[in-house]
mmCIF file of C-alpha atoms and ligand atoms in Angstrom:
data_model
loop_
_atom_site.group_PDB
_atom_site.id
_atom_site.type_symbol
_atom_site.label_atom_id
_atom_site.label_comp_id
_atom_site.label_asym_id
_atom_site.label_seq_id
_atom_site.Cartn_x
_atom_site.Cartn_y
_atom_site.Cartn_z
ATOM 1 C CA UNK R 209 -0.325 0.119 0.363
ATOM 2 C CA UNK R 210 1.537 3.722 -0.940
ATOM 3 C CA UNK R 211 0.690 6.536 1.806
ATOM 4 C CA UNK R 212 0.735 9.513 -0.021
ATOM 5 C CA UNK R 213 1.151 12.656 2.568
ATOM 6 C CA UNK R 214 -0.388 15.924 0.834
ATOM 7 C CA UNK R 215 -2.272 16.542 -2.348
ATOM 8 C CA UNK R 216 -1.349 19.454 -3.758
ATOM 9 C CA UNK R 217 -0.038 19.280 -7.227
ATOM 10 C CA UNK R 218 2.654 16.381 -6.848
ATOM 11 C CA UNK R 219 0.491 14.295 -4.445
ATOM 12 C CA UNK R 220 -2.251 14.570 -6.920
ATOM 13 C CA UNK R 221 -0.315 13.913 -10.086
ATOM 14 C CA UNK R 222 0.431 10.477 -7.794
ATOM 15 C CA UNK R 223 -2.881 9.965 -6.868
ATOM 16 C CA UNK R 224 -4.695 10.398 -10.238
ATOM 17 C CA UNK R 225 -1.903 8.086 -11.607
ATOM 18 C CA UNK R 226 -2.389 5.388 -8.320
ATOM 19 C CA UNK R 227 -6.040 5.583 -9.619
ATOM 20 C CA UNK R 228 -6.359 5.563 -12.699
ATOM 21 C CA UNK R 229 -3.859 2.297 -12.905
ATOM 22 C CA UNK R 230 -5.458 0.506 -10.012
ATOM 23 C CA UNK R 231 -3.172 0.450 -7.438
ATOM 24 C CA UNK R 232 -3.871 0.404 -4.038
ATOM 25 C CA UNK R 233 -3.225 3.837 -1.994
ATOM 26 C CA UNK R 234 -4.423 5.663 0.798
ATOM 27 C CA UNK R 235 -3.520 9.752 1.743
ATOM 28 C CA UNK R 236 -2.633 11.796 4.710
ATOM 29 C CA UNK R 237 -3.927 15.538 4.022
ATOM 30 C CA UNK R 238 -2.552 18.086 6.219
ATOM 31 C CA UNK R 239 -4.737 20.566 7.570
ATOM 32 C CA UNK R 240 -7.842 19.399 7.289
ATOM 33 C CA UNK R 241 -9.657 17.587 9.810
ATOM 34 C CA UNK R 242 -10.072 14.198 10.809
ATOM 35 C CA UNK R 243 -13.859 14.303 9.529
ATOM 36 C CA UNK R 244 -12.839 16.099 6.208
ATOM 37 C CA UNK R 245 -10.184 13.338 5.313
ATOM 38 C CA UNK R 246 -12.458 10.764 5.936
ATOM 39 C CA UNK R 247 -14.374 11.412 2.858
ATOM 40 C CA UNK R 248 -12.066 14.015 0.688
ATOM 41 C CA UNK R 249 -12.382 13.863 -2.507
ATOM 42 C CA UNK R 250 -9.750 14.837 -5.413
ATOM 43 C CA UNK R 251 -11.310 16.848 -8.683
ATOM 44 C CA UNK R 252 -8.510 16.478 -10.968
ATOM 45 C CA UNK R 253 -8.358 17.734 -14.535
ATOM 46 C CA UNK R 254 -5.347 15.822 -16.709
ATOM 47 C CA UNK R 255 -3.438 17.610 -19.359
ATOM 48 C CA UNK R 256 -6.712 16.383 -22.191
ATOM 49 C CA UNK R 257 -9.060 18.614 -19.976
ATOM 50 C CA UNK R 258 -10.563 15.635 -18.788
ATOM 51 C CA UNK R 259 -12.512 15.581 -15.126
ATOM 52 C CA UNK R 260 -11.743 12.846 -12.410
ATOM 53 C CA UNK R 261 -13.446 12.730 -8.879
ATOM 54 C CA UNK R 262 -11.293 10.363 -7.111
ATOM 55 C CA UNK R 263 -11.896 9.229 -3.769
ATOM 56 C CA UNK R 264 -9.111 9.982 -1.454
ATOM 57 C CA UNK R 265 -9.107 7.020 1.698
ATOM 58 C CA UNK R 266 -7.634 8.151 4.349
ATOM 59 C CA UNK R 267 -4.645 6.152 5.722
ATOM 60 C CA UNK R 268 -4.660 3.233 8.317
ATOM 61 C CA UNK R 269 -1.847 2.206 10.142
ATOM 62 C CA UNK R 270 0.619 0.776 10.123
ATOM 63 C CA UNK R 271 2.051 2.825 7.061
ATOM 64 C CA UNK R 272 4.566 1.177 4.681
ATOM 65 C CA UNK R 273 5.355 3.086 1.992
ATOM 66 C CA UNK R 274 5.338 7.061 2.215
ATOM 67 C CA UNK R 275 5.130 9.257 -0.358
ATOM 68 C CA UNK R 276 6.208 12.577 1.158
ATOM 69 C CA UNK R 277 4.832 15.121 -1.658
ATOM 70 C CA UNK R 278 4.752 18.506 1.159
ATOM 71 C CA UNK R 279 7.058 21.335 0.620
ATOM 72 C CA UNK R 280 10.512 21.139 2.210
ATOM 73 C CA UNK R 281 9.270 23.497 5.180
ATOM 74 C CA UNK R 282 7.010 21.328 6.065
ATOM 75 C CA UNK R 283 8.533 18.332 5.983
ATOM 76 C CA UNK R 284 9.770 17.779 9.801
ATOM 77 C CA UNK R 285 6.366 18.932 11.200
ATOM 78 C CA UNK R 286 4.717 16.427 8.988
ATOM 79 C CA UNK R 287 5.831 13.293 9.980
ATOM 80 C CA UNK R 288 6.188 14.732 13.746
ATOM 81 C CA UNK R 289 2.267 15.120 13.547
ATOM 82 C CA UNK R 290 1.859 11.911 11.372
ATOM 83 C CA UNK R 291 3.541 10.013 13.759
ATOM 84 C CA UNK R 292 1.151 11.164 16.732
ATOM 85 C CA UNK R 293 -1.339 9.837 14.518
ATOM 86 C CA UNK R 294 -0.135 6.230 12.472
ATOM 87 C CA UNK R 295 2.502 3.862 12.934
ATOM 88 C CA UNK R 296 4.889 3.839 10.260
ATOM 89 C CA UNK R 297 6.981 0.583 10.562
ATOM 90 C CA UNK R 298 10.505 -0.167 11.293
ATOM 91 C CA UNK R 299 11.569 -0.472 7.688
ATOM 92 C CA UNK R 300 9.688 1.897 5.906
ATOM 93 C CA UNK R 301 10.344 3.604 2.578
ATOM 94 C CA UNK R 302 10.282 6.381 2.873
ATOM 95 C CA UNK R 303 10.165 9.047 -0.987
ATOM 96 C CA UNK R 304 10.990 12.839 -0.511
ATOM 97 C CA UNK R 305 9.445 14.557 -3.530
ATOM 98 C CA UNK R 306 9.738 18.606 -3.349
ATOM 99 C CA UNK R 307 11.843 21.041 -4.834
ATOM 100 C CA UNK R 308 14.881 21.914 -2.848
ATOM 101 C CA UNK R 309 17.316 19.367 -0.844
ATOM 102 C CA UNK R 310 18.367 19.203 2.418
ATOM 103 C CA UNK R 311 15.405 17.171 4.396
ATOM 104 C CA UNK R 312 16.920 13.797 3.962
ATOM 105 C CA UNK R 313 19.005 14.185 6.773
ATOM 106 C CA UNK R 314 16.047 15.178 9.457
ATOM 107 C CA UNK R 315 13.773 12.786 8.002
ATOM 108 C CA UNK R 316 16.402 9.945 8.398
ATOM 109 C CA UNK R 317 17.065 11.352 11.994
ATOM 110 C CA UNK R 318 13.001 10.902 12.880
ATOM 111 C CA UNK R 319 12.832 7.305 11.448
ATOM 112 C CA UNK R 320 16.105 6.378 11.928
ATOM 113 C CA UNK R 321 15.754 2.465 10.712
ATOM 114 C CA UNK R 322 13.326 3.917 7.191
ATOM 115 C CA UNK R 323 14.797 3.308 3.607
ATOM 116 C CA UNK R 324 14.697 6.855 2.633
ATOM 117 C CA UNK R 325 14.606 7.336 -0.624
ATOM 118 C CA UNK R 326 14.934 10.985 -2.557
ATOM 119 C CA UNK R 327 12.991 11.585 -5.790
ATOM 120 C CA UNK R 328 12.195 14.618 -8.536
ATOM 121 C CA UNK R 329 9.629 14.777 -10.760
ATOM 122 C CA UNK R 330 9.111 17.273 -13.973
ATOM 123 C CA UNK R 331 5.630 17.052 -14.137
ATOM 124 C CA UNK R 332 3.181 19.825 -13.803
ATOM 125 C CA UNK R 333 -0.064 20.927 -12.008
ATOM 126 C CA UNK R 334 -0.986 23.917 -10.071
ATOM 127 C CA UNK R 335 -3.585 23.585 -7.300
ATOM 128 C CA UNK R 336 -6.252 26.174 -8.831
ATOM 129 C CA UNK R 337 -8.024 25.514 -5.078
ATOM 130 C CA UNK R 338 -7.495 22.614 -2.193
ATOM 131 C CA UNK R 339 -8.087 19.197 -3.636
ATOM 132 C CA UNK R 340 -8.809 20.477 -7.455
ATOM 133 C CA UNK R 341 -6.047 19.997 -9.503
ATOM 134 C CA UNK R 342 -4.923 21.157 -13.088
ATOM 135 C CA UNK R 343 -2.470 18.994 -14.489
ATOM 136 C CA UNK R 344 -0.244 21.805 -17.043
ATOM 137 C CA UNK R 345 2.373 19.463 -18.022
ATOM 138 C CA UNK R 346 3.371 15.640 -18.493
ATOM 139 C CA UNK R 347 6.862 14.875 -17.303
ATOM 140 C CA UNK R 348 8.765 12.281 -15.849
ATOM 141 C CA UNK R 349 8.965 10.765 -12.332
ATOM 142 C CA UNK R 350 12.769 9.795 -11.512
ATOM 143 C CA UNK R 351 13.286 7.908 -7.826
ATOM 144 C CA UNK R 352 16.556 6.976 -6.344
ATOM 145 C CA UNK R 353 17.318 3.780 -7.148
ATOM 146 C CA UNK R 354 18.822 1.463 -4.384
ATOM 147 C CA UNK R 355 18.118 -1.387 -2.661
ATOM 148 C CA UNK R 356 15.732 0.024 -0.526
ATOM 149 C CA UNK R 357 12.959 -0.559 -3.333
ATOM 150 C CA UNK R 358 9.838 -2.103 -1.337
ATOM 151 C CA UNK R 359 7.447 -4.434 -3.815
ATOM 152 C CA UNK R 360 4.766 -1.242 -3.818
ATOM 153 C CA UNK R 361 7.044 1.218 -4.968
ATOM 154 C CA UNK R 362 8.338 -1.020 -7.841
ATOM 155 C CA UNK R 363 4.507 -1.326 -8.911
ATOM 156 C CA UNK R 364 4.787 2.098 -8.971
ATOM 157 C CA UNK R 365 7.651 2.666 -11.274
ATOM 158 C CA UNK R 366 6.645 -0.241 -13.778
ATOM 159 C CA UNK R 367 2.837 0.925 -14.083
ATOM 160 C CA UNK R 368 4.334 4.632 -15.007
ATOM 161 C CA UNK R 369 5.785 4.707 -18.152
ATOM 162 C CA UNK R 370 7.161 8.425 -17.457
ATOM 163 C CA UNK R 371 8.555 6.788 -13.927
ATOM 164 C CA UNK R 372 12.229 5.878 -13.784
ATOM 165 C CA UNK R 373 14.942 4.367 -11.125
ATOM 166 C CA UNK R 374 17.644 6.605 -11.485
ATOM 167 C CA UNK R 375 21.040 5.287 -9.662
ATOM 168 C CA UNK R 376 22.711 8.277 -9.600
ATOM 169 C CA UNK R 377 19.852 10.725 -8.441
ATOM 170 C CA UNK R 378 22.225 13.451 -6.515
ATOM 171 C CA UNK R 379 23.644 14.573 -9.885
ATOM 172 C CA UNK R 380 19.842 15.030 -11.124
ATOM 173 C CA UNK R 381 19.117 16.372 -7.742
ATOM 174 C CA UNK R 382 21.911 19.280 -7.572
ATOM 175 C CA UNK R 383 21.363 20.083 -11.048
ATOM 176 C CA UNK R 384 18.071 21.169 -10.320
ATOM 177 C CA UNK R 385 18.851 22.847 -7.298
ATOM 178 C CA UNK R 386 21.082 24.953 -9.283
ATOM 179 C CA UNK R 387 18.311 25.974 -12.170
ATOM 180 C CA UNK R 388 16.261 26.957 -8.879
ATOM 181 C CA UNK R 389 18.855 28.834 -7.327
ATOM 182 C CA UNK R 390 19.410 30.365 -10.738
ATOM 183 C CA UNK R 391 15.687 31.262 -11.674
ATOM 184 C CA UNK R 392 13.710 31.290 -8.810
ATOM 185 C CA UNK R 393 14.958 33.923 -6.502
ATOM 186 C CA UNK R 394 15.203 36.802 -9.432
ATOM 187 C CA UNK R 395 11.463 35.845 -10.803
ATOM 188 C CA UNK R 396 10.139 36.271 -7.236
ATOM 189 C CA UNK R 397 11.532 39.531 -6.454
ATOM 190 C CA UNK R 398 10.967 41.153 -9.612
ATOM 191 C CA UNK R 399 7.906 39.204 -10.085
ATOM 192 C CA UNK R 400 8.710 38.182 -13.723
ATOM 193 C CA UNK R 401 7.810 35.015 -15.870
ATOM 194 C CA UNK R 402 10.957 32.960 -16.257
ATOM 195 C CA UNK R 403 11.383 34.205 -19.612
ATOM 196 C CA UNK R 404 12.035 37.689 -18.592
ATOM 197 C CA UNK R 405 16.016 36.377 -17.634
ATOM 198 C CA UNK R 406 16.975 36.045 -20.972
ATOM 199 C CA UNK R 407 16.928 40.311 -21.291
ATOM 200 C CA UNK R 408 20.527 41.436 -20.707
ATOM 201 C CA UNK R 409 19.699 43.190 -17.349
ATOM 202 C CA UNK R 410 18.545 39.890 -16.066
ATOM 203 C CA UNK R 411 21.165 37.575 -17.776
ATOM 204 C CA UNK R 412 24.101 39.310 -16.048
ATOM 205 C CA UNK R 413 22.856 38.484 -13.057
ATOM 206 C CA UNK R 414 21.769 34.893 -13.908
ATOM 207 C CA UNK R 415 25.532 34.831 -14.952
ATOM 208 C CA UNK R 416 26.988 36.049 -11.338
ATOM 209 C CA UNK R 417 24.501 33.441 -9.708
ATOM 210 C CA UNK R 418 26.095 30.643 -11.349
ATOM 211 C CA UNK R 419 29.434 31.824 -11.396
ATOM 212 C CA UNK R 420 29.539 31.576 -7.381
ATOM 213 C CA UNK R 421 27.196 28.215 -7.623
ATOM 214 C CA UNK R 422 29.988 26.580 -10.055
ATOM 215 C CA UNK R 423 32.787 26.914 -6.566
ATOM 216 C CA UNK R 424 29.863 24.554 -5.018
ATOM 217 C CA UNK R 425 28.958 22.573 -7.813
ATOM 218 C CA UNK R 426 32.922 21.557 -8.434
ATOM 219 C CA UNK R 427 33.406 20.780 -4.821
ATOM 220 C CA UNK R 428 29.789 18.471 -5.034
ATOM 221 C CA UNK R 429 28.919 17.498 -8.092
ATOM 222 C CA UNK R 430 32.557 17.897 -10.195
ATOM 223 C CA UNK R 431 30.730 16.279 -13.408
ATOM 224 C CA UNK R 432 28.263 19.271 -13.813
ATOM 225 C CA UNK R 433 30.641 21.445 -15.226
ATOM 226 C CA UNK R 434 29.687 25.498 -15.197
ATOM 227 C CA UNK R 435 29.177 24.955 -19.425
ATOM 228 C CA UNK R 436 26.388 22.178 -18.357
ATOM 229 C CA UNK R 437 24.912 23.669 -15.612
ATOM 230 C CA UNK R 438 24.607 27.348 -17.833
ATOM 231 C CA UNK R 439 23.015 25.321 -20.609
ATOM 232 C CA UNK R 440 20.886 23.721 -18.413
ATOM 233 C CA UNK R 441 19.538 27.421 -16.301
ATOM 234 C CA UNK R 442 19.302 28.363 -19.790
ATOM 235 C CA UNK R 443 17.752 25.810 -21.457
ATOM 236 C CA UNK R 444 14.899 25.638 -18.179
ATOM 237 C CA UNK R 445 14.048 29.545 -18.881
ATOM 238 C CA UNK R 446 13.652 28.934 -22.499
ATOM 239 C CA UNK R 447 11.546 26.151 -22.293
ATOM 240 C CA UNK R 448 9.467 27.578 -19.075
ATOM 241 C CA UNK R 449 9.857 31.254 -20.898
ATOM 242 C CA UNK R 450 5.603 32.016 -20.452
ATOM 243 C CA UNK R 451 5.993 30.353 -16.794
ATOM 244 C CA UNK R 452 6.362 31.896 -13.339
ATOM 245 C CA UNK R 453 8.034 30.165 -10.868
ATOM 246 C CA UNK R 454 7.188 28.671 -8.283
ATOM 247 C CA UNK R 455 8.991 30.761 -6.093
ATOM 248 C CA UNK R 456 7.119 33.786 -7.783
ATOM 249 C CA UNK R 457 4.030 32.232 -7.584
ATOM 250 C CA UNK R 458 4.792 31.512 -3.262
ATOM 251 C CA UNK R 459 5.841 35.444 -3.390
ATOM 252 C CA UNK R 460 2.862 37.019 -5.381
ATOM 253 C CA UNK R 461 0.200 34.574 -3.026
ATOM 254 C CA UNK R 462 2.439 35.947 0.012
ATOM 255 C CA UNK R 463 3.498 32.518 0.858
ATOM 256 C CA UNK R 464 5.927 31.075 2.386
ATOM 257 C CA UNK R 465 9.283 30.144 -0.699
ATOM 258 C CA UNK R 466 11.252 27.122 -0.406
ATOM 259 C CA UNK R 467 14.178 29.573 -0.614
ATOM 260 C CA UNK R 468 15.856 28.096 2.813
ATOM 261 C CA UNK R 469 15.794 24.287 0.799
ATOM 262 C CA UNK R 470 16.573 26.204 -2.403
ATOM 263 C CA UNK R 471 19.816 29.082 -2.100
ATOM 264 C CA UNK R 472 19.716 28.335 1.608
ATOM 265 C CA UNK R 473 20.567 24.723 1.006
ATOM 266 C CA UNK R 474 23.702 26.046 -1.315
ATOM 267 C CA UNK R 475 24.596 29.276 1.162
ATOM 268 C CA UNK R 476 24.690 25.992 3.914
ATOM 269 C CA UNK R 477 26.966 23.762 1.528
ATOM 270 C CA UNK R 478 29.227 26.347 0.742
ATOM 271 C CA UNK R 479 29.920 27.573 4.239
ATOM 272 C CA UNK R 480 30.973 24.067 5.100
ATOM 273 C CA UNK R 481 33.698 24.563 2.593
ATOM 274 C CA UNK R 482 34.201 27.867 4.078
ATOM 275 C CA UNK R 483 32.839 29.659 0.752
ATOM 276 C CA UNK R 484 31.334 33.153 0.855
ATOM 277 C CA UNK R 485 28.583 33.161 -2.120
ATOM 278 C CA UNK R 486 27.704 37.378 -2.089
ATOM 279 C CA UNK R 487 25.388 37.118 -4.907
ATOM 280 C CA UNK R 488 23.341 34.531 -3.747
ATOM 281 C CA UNK R 489 23.353 35.901 -0.207
ATOM 282 C CA UNK R 490 22.025 38.895 -1.466
ATOM 283 C CA UNK R 491 19.141 36.947 -3.000
ATOM 284 C CA UNK R 492 18.454 34.699 -0.477
ATOM 285 C CA UNK R 493 18.194 37.894 2.305
ATOM 286 C CA UNK R 494 16.034 39.640 -0.207
ATOM 287 C CA UNK R 495 13.528 37.055 -0.406
ATOM 288 C CA UNK R 496 13.408 36.542 3.183
ATOM 289 C CA UNK R 497 12.574 40.231 3.674
ATOM 290 C CA UNK R 498 9.555 39.776 1.359
ATOM 291 C CA UNK R 499 8.615 37.034 3.272
ATOM 292 C CA UNK R 500 8.906 39.289 6.604
ATOM 293 C CA UNK R 501 6.693 41.997 4.964
ATOM 294 C CA UNK R 502 3.595 39.558 4.115
HETATM 295 O O1 KPL V 702 11.898 24.224 -10.856
HETATM 296 C C1 KPL V 702 10.889 25.293 -11.148
HETATM 297 C C2 KPL V 702 10.290 26.163 -10.461
HETATM 298 O O2 KPL V 702 9.570 26.819 -11.047
HETATM 299 O O3 KPL V 702 10.458 25.927 -9.223
HETATM 300 C C3 KPL V 702 11.183 26.055 -12.613
HETATM 301 C C4 KPL V 702 12.452 25.165 -13.168
HETATM 302 C C5 KPL V 702 12.365 27.463 -12.270
HETATM 303 C C6 KPL V 702 10.267 26.208 -13.340
HETATM 304 O O4 KPL V 702 9.380 27.230 -13.074
#
């Protein structure tokens, strides 16, 4: 049985896949009362405008396979709350599926014997309202490959052509983090669409961020050269030119951003190596200031 924690864009995408492929799943929906979670239904509009109205059965103990789809800054609290209500088996498989990095050691310390796997997705969706999710793009679901493949997770991957096990997920996660560090804070602070970053004024700023990001990349993931990172960043900027980044939307809606697990994580790693990244640091502080003004 798969238990999906959180039912925003990513959680809903997984629930919809399980529903349409008859895979057993249940859910833990944060921030709603027990009575609500008994009868929750998800309205999911897929990329072809087909509407699905699916029932979200509440999780029952013991949890064996947990897909955590809440935002990085909610992960610790979500697990602590869950542990008050449910049992998670000692050697459960826990999949972390969120933007940013830096939660794995938190989860491992709360669940010392669990097999904690990182994952990432390029599926695009947004929640129009709570439990009303619109899919806007088909992408991939990439899961860390190690000995911890439970039957339920194996079934999920086998049933999903866009899902795969990745022996080298760390490189993929670092690349995604570097892309998010280059795009998200600037588009949030200036409240612009991603495509505006190709304008000369912003390109200089992106390149200054990348020069610093490269200092960290050389230490943590040397196969990601500055050229590869720059190419990947501008590819994403061009492919998502008309989109607003997730951090842009968070600031526009006065929500907490994922800055601590994006630029904040980069700065933490840099500090471990006594590196200073003043350009990234300045954007980090600007986003924190914006959040403080809500
Ligand atoms: O992941 C993204 C985000 O918005 O968080 C990017 C790749 C920047 C696309 O907007």
